Amino acid sequence: MTQSVADVMSCRPVLAHVDHSLAEAAKRMREKNVGALPVVDGDELVGIVTDRDLVARATARDADPAITPVLEAMTRHVVFCRERILIAEAAALMARERVRRLAVLNRDRELVGIVSLADITRIDDVGTRAAAAALQVICQPTPNAAKAPPDEEDPTGGRARGSPAGTLHVYAERPRRRRP
Amino acid sequence: MQISNVMSRNVQIIGPDQTLREAAAAMKRLDAGVLPVGENEKLVGMVTDRDIAIRGIAEGKSADAKIRDVMTQGIRYCFEDEDVDHVAENMAELQVRRLPVINREKRLVGIVSLGDLATQGSLPKTAKALHGISQPGGQHNQTTAVRA
């Protein structure tokens, strides 16, 4: 398993804009058969919105999907990696951050793809085992989440939290949208 | 190991005539991605968060729409005394991440997810299930499914 993330990621992911309606985001998810869209504001990657976000933050709260902007339902916690890192490193990062997808950036910090646990699973037997091992970690209840009170704003129930402060690979380099 | 050792017993059944809003609120409260849909003591379908997003929100349905209109029909299930490894193989074959669990009296007693298998089951079996599930297609796939 010597491939890099660039070899297995989904290239040029479908994006949502912060001002798009949730209904528009849901349509894009349906058309492309994906569960998550990176969210951009102009040239900046500012979040990610999943099908689950739409349900937990709009339907459950009675926000009208036709007029509620993606901005109000997206998750701002975006974990990213560089396109040249090895698959094993990507799986380890997912396990550590307890996420199933990573945004992939090139050397110019432009968003070039999304790599998911499913992408890693499909590579070969080694990839499948690495993904299963990551899933074991991701699905464990976190000590931090157990201690913290349930967060109404967080549809993941706190599982995406749990890394010590200062170590998160989160939007620290201000990744950008790639220009065609 | 038996499924009853790893499954979640925290299950809430929802009725097909209840609303998407009620389903979404229940999913949030239970931190669950799927709810069994029951009518007259029988399971008639399953509704997932993705069903609500794709067949509800994307179609312009309101939060007052009925679960019946977005749920996935055709119930697959497993028994509480089934072996974990066997169920993992079934999940791979059916390409589903969660299965309702019933006892031999046909009563719903829990839900088992790929996550439950991953944290409590064997790594090779989880890997096998994950591999099967991650192939394109499957029961809840929203692009190829033809709905009556």
mmCIF file of C-alpha atoms in Angstrom, chain A residues 22-23 26-27 29-31 33-35 51-52 54-56 58-62 65 100 117-118 121-122 128-129 131-133 135-136 139-140 152 155-157 159, chain B residues 20-21 24-25 27-28 31-33 49-50 52-54 57-59 61 63 97 114-119 121-123 126-128 130-131 134-136 141-143:
data_model
loop_
_atom_site.group_PDB
_atom_site.id
_atom_site.type_symbol
_atom_site.label_atom_id
_atom_site.label_comp_id
_atom_site.label_asym_id
_atom_site.label_seq_id
_atom_site.Cartn_x
_atom_site.Cartn_y
_atom_site.Cartn_z
ATOM 1 C CA LEU A 22 -29.941 23.457 2.070
ATOM 2 C CA ALA A 23 -32.333 22.224 -0.614
ATOM 3 C CA ALA A 26 -29.325 18.163 -0.898
ATOM 4 C CA LYS A 27 -29.939 18.161 -4.665
ATOM 5 C CA MET A 29 -25.734 15.263 -2.920
ATOM 6 C CA ARG A 30 -28.452 13.342 -4.722
ATOM 7 C CA GLU A 31 -27.162 14.061 -8.218
ATOM 8 C CA ASN A 33 -24.498 10.334 -4.977
ATOM 9 C CA VAL A 34 -22.267 11.748 -2.247
ATOM 10 C CA GLY A 35 -22.908 12.314 1.424
ATOM 11 C CA ASP A 51 -26.576 14.742 4.619
ATOM 12 C CA ARG A 52 -26.710 14.208 8.354
ATOM 13 C CA LEU A 54 -29.063 18.795 6.856
ATOM 14 C CA VAL A 55 -31.335 16.500 8.826
ATOM 15 C CA ALA A 56 -30.050 17.363 12.301
ATOM 16 C CA ALA A 58 -32.701 21.847 9.467
ATOM 17 C CA THR A 59 -35.411 19.175 9.541
ATOM 18 C CA ALA A 60 -35.117 18.629 13.294
ATOM 19 C CA ARG A 61 -35.296 22.348 13.948
ATOM 20 C CA ASP A 62 -37.968 23.264 11.480
ATOM 21 C CA PRO A 65 -34.462 24.067 3.577
ATOM 22 C CA ARG A 100 -14.430 9.456 7.850
ATOM 23 C CA LEU A 117 -12.659 5.771 4.487
ATOM 24 C CA ALA A 118 -14.587 3.999 1.711
ATOM 25 C CA THR A 121 -11.330 0.385 1.816
ATOM 26 C CA ARG A 122 -11.625 -0.186 -1.918
ATOM 27 C CA THR A 128 -9.416 -2.541 3.818
ATOM 28 C CA ARG A 129 -7.636 -3.597 7.015
ATOM 29 C CA ALA A 131 -9.749 1.353 7.108
ATOM 30 C CA ALA A 132 -11.311 -1.196 9.471
ATOM 31 C CA ALA A 133 -8.691 -0.386 12.105
ATOM 32 C CA LEU A 135 -13.170 2.635 11.977
ATOM 33 C CA GLN A 136 -12.591 0.788 15.259
ATOM 34 C CA CYS A 139 -16.510 4.358 16.610
ATOM 35 C CA GLN A 140 -15.132 4.159 20.158
ATOM 36 C CA GLU A 152 -26.933 20.576 20.771
ATOM 37 C CA PRO A 155 -24.840 16.320 15.139
ATOM 38 C CA THR A 156 -21.881 14.014 15.567
ATOM 39 C CA GLY A 157 -22.609 13.869 19.298
ATOM 40 C CA ARG A 159 -17.215 12.349 18.304
ATOM 41 C CA LEU B 20 -39.813 13.931 8.938
ATOM 42 C CA ARG B 21 -39.416 16.489 11.722
ATOM 43 C CA ALA B 24 -35.028 13.962 12.591
ATOM 44 C CA ALA B 25 -35.554 14.959 16.221
ATOM 45 C CA MET B 27 -32.304 10.638 15.365
ATOM 46 C CA LYS B 28 -30.686 13.628 16.989
ATOM 47 C CA ASP B 31 -27.508 9.979 18.076
ATOM 48 C CA ALA B 32 -28.672 7.436 15.517
ATOM 49 C CA GLY B 33 -28.644 7.497 11.737
ATOM 50 C CA ASP B 49 -30.818 10.402 7.744
ATOM 51 C CA ARG B 50 -29.822 10.088 4.102
ATOM 52 C CA ILE B 52 -34.646 12.263 4.663
ATOM 53 C CA ALA B 53 -31.954 14.395 2.973
ATOM 54 C CA ILE B 54 -32.256 12.883 -0.508
ATOM 55 C CA ILE B 57 -35.098 17.835 1.445
ATOM 56 C CA ALA B 58 -33.780 17.442 -2.116
ATOM 57 C CA GLU B 59 -37.322 16.855 -3.375
ATOM 58 C CA LYS B 61 -40.671 18.132 0.873
ATOM 59 C CA ALA B 63 -40.634 18.808 7.591
ATOM 60 C CA ARG B 97 -24.344 -0.600 7.681
ATOM 61 C CA LEU B 114 -20.972 -1.686 11.437
ATOM 62 C CA GLY B 115 -19.570 0.518 14.218
ATOM 63 C CA ASP B 116 -20.761 -1.973 16.858
ATOM 64 C CA LEU B 117 -18.997 -4.766 14.973
ATOM 65 C CA ALA B 118 -15.875 -2.635 14.551
ATOM 66 C CA THR B 119 -15.548 -1.797 18.232
ATOM 67 C CA GLY B 121 -16.013 -7.710 16.780
ATOM 68 C CA SER B 122 -12.954 -9.077 15.053
ATOM 69 C CA LEU B 123 -10.843 -6.855 12.804
ATOM 70 C CA THR B 126 -15.075 -5.891 10.150
ATOM 71 C CA ALA B 127 -12.690 -5.355 7.263
ATOM 72 C CA LYS B 128 -14.614 -7.845 5.150
ATOM 73 C CA LEU B 130 -16.542 -2.746 5.301
ATOM 74 C CA HIS B 131 -15.183 -3.870 1.957
ATOM 75 C CA SER B 134 -18.087 0.207 0.374
ATOM 76 C CA GLN B 135 -18.703 -1.130 -3.117
ATOM 77 C CA PRO B 136 -21.121 0.963 -5.163
ATOM 78 C CA ASN B 141 -28.344 3.736 -2.656
ATOM 79 C CA GLN B 142 -30.391 6.636 -3.901
ATOM 80 C CA THR B 143 -29.326 6.832 -7.518
#
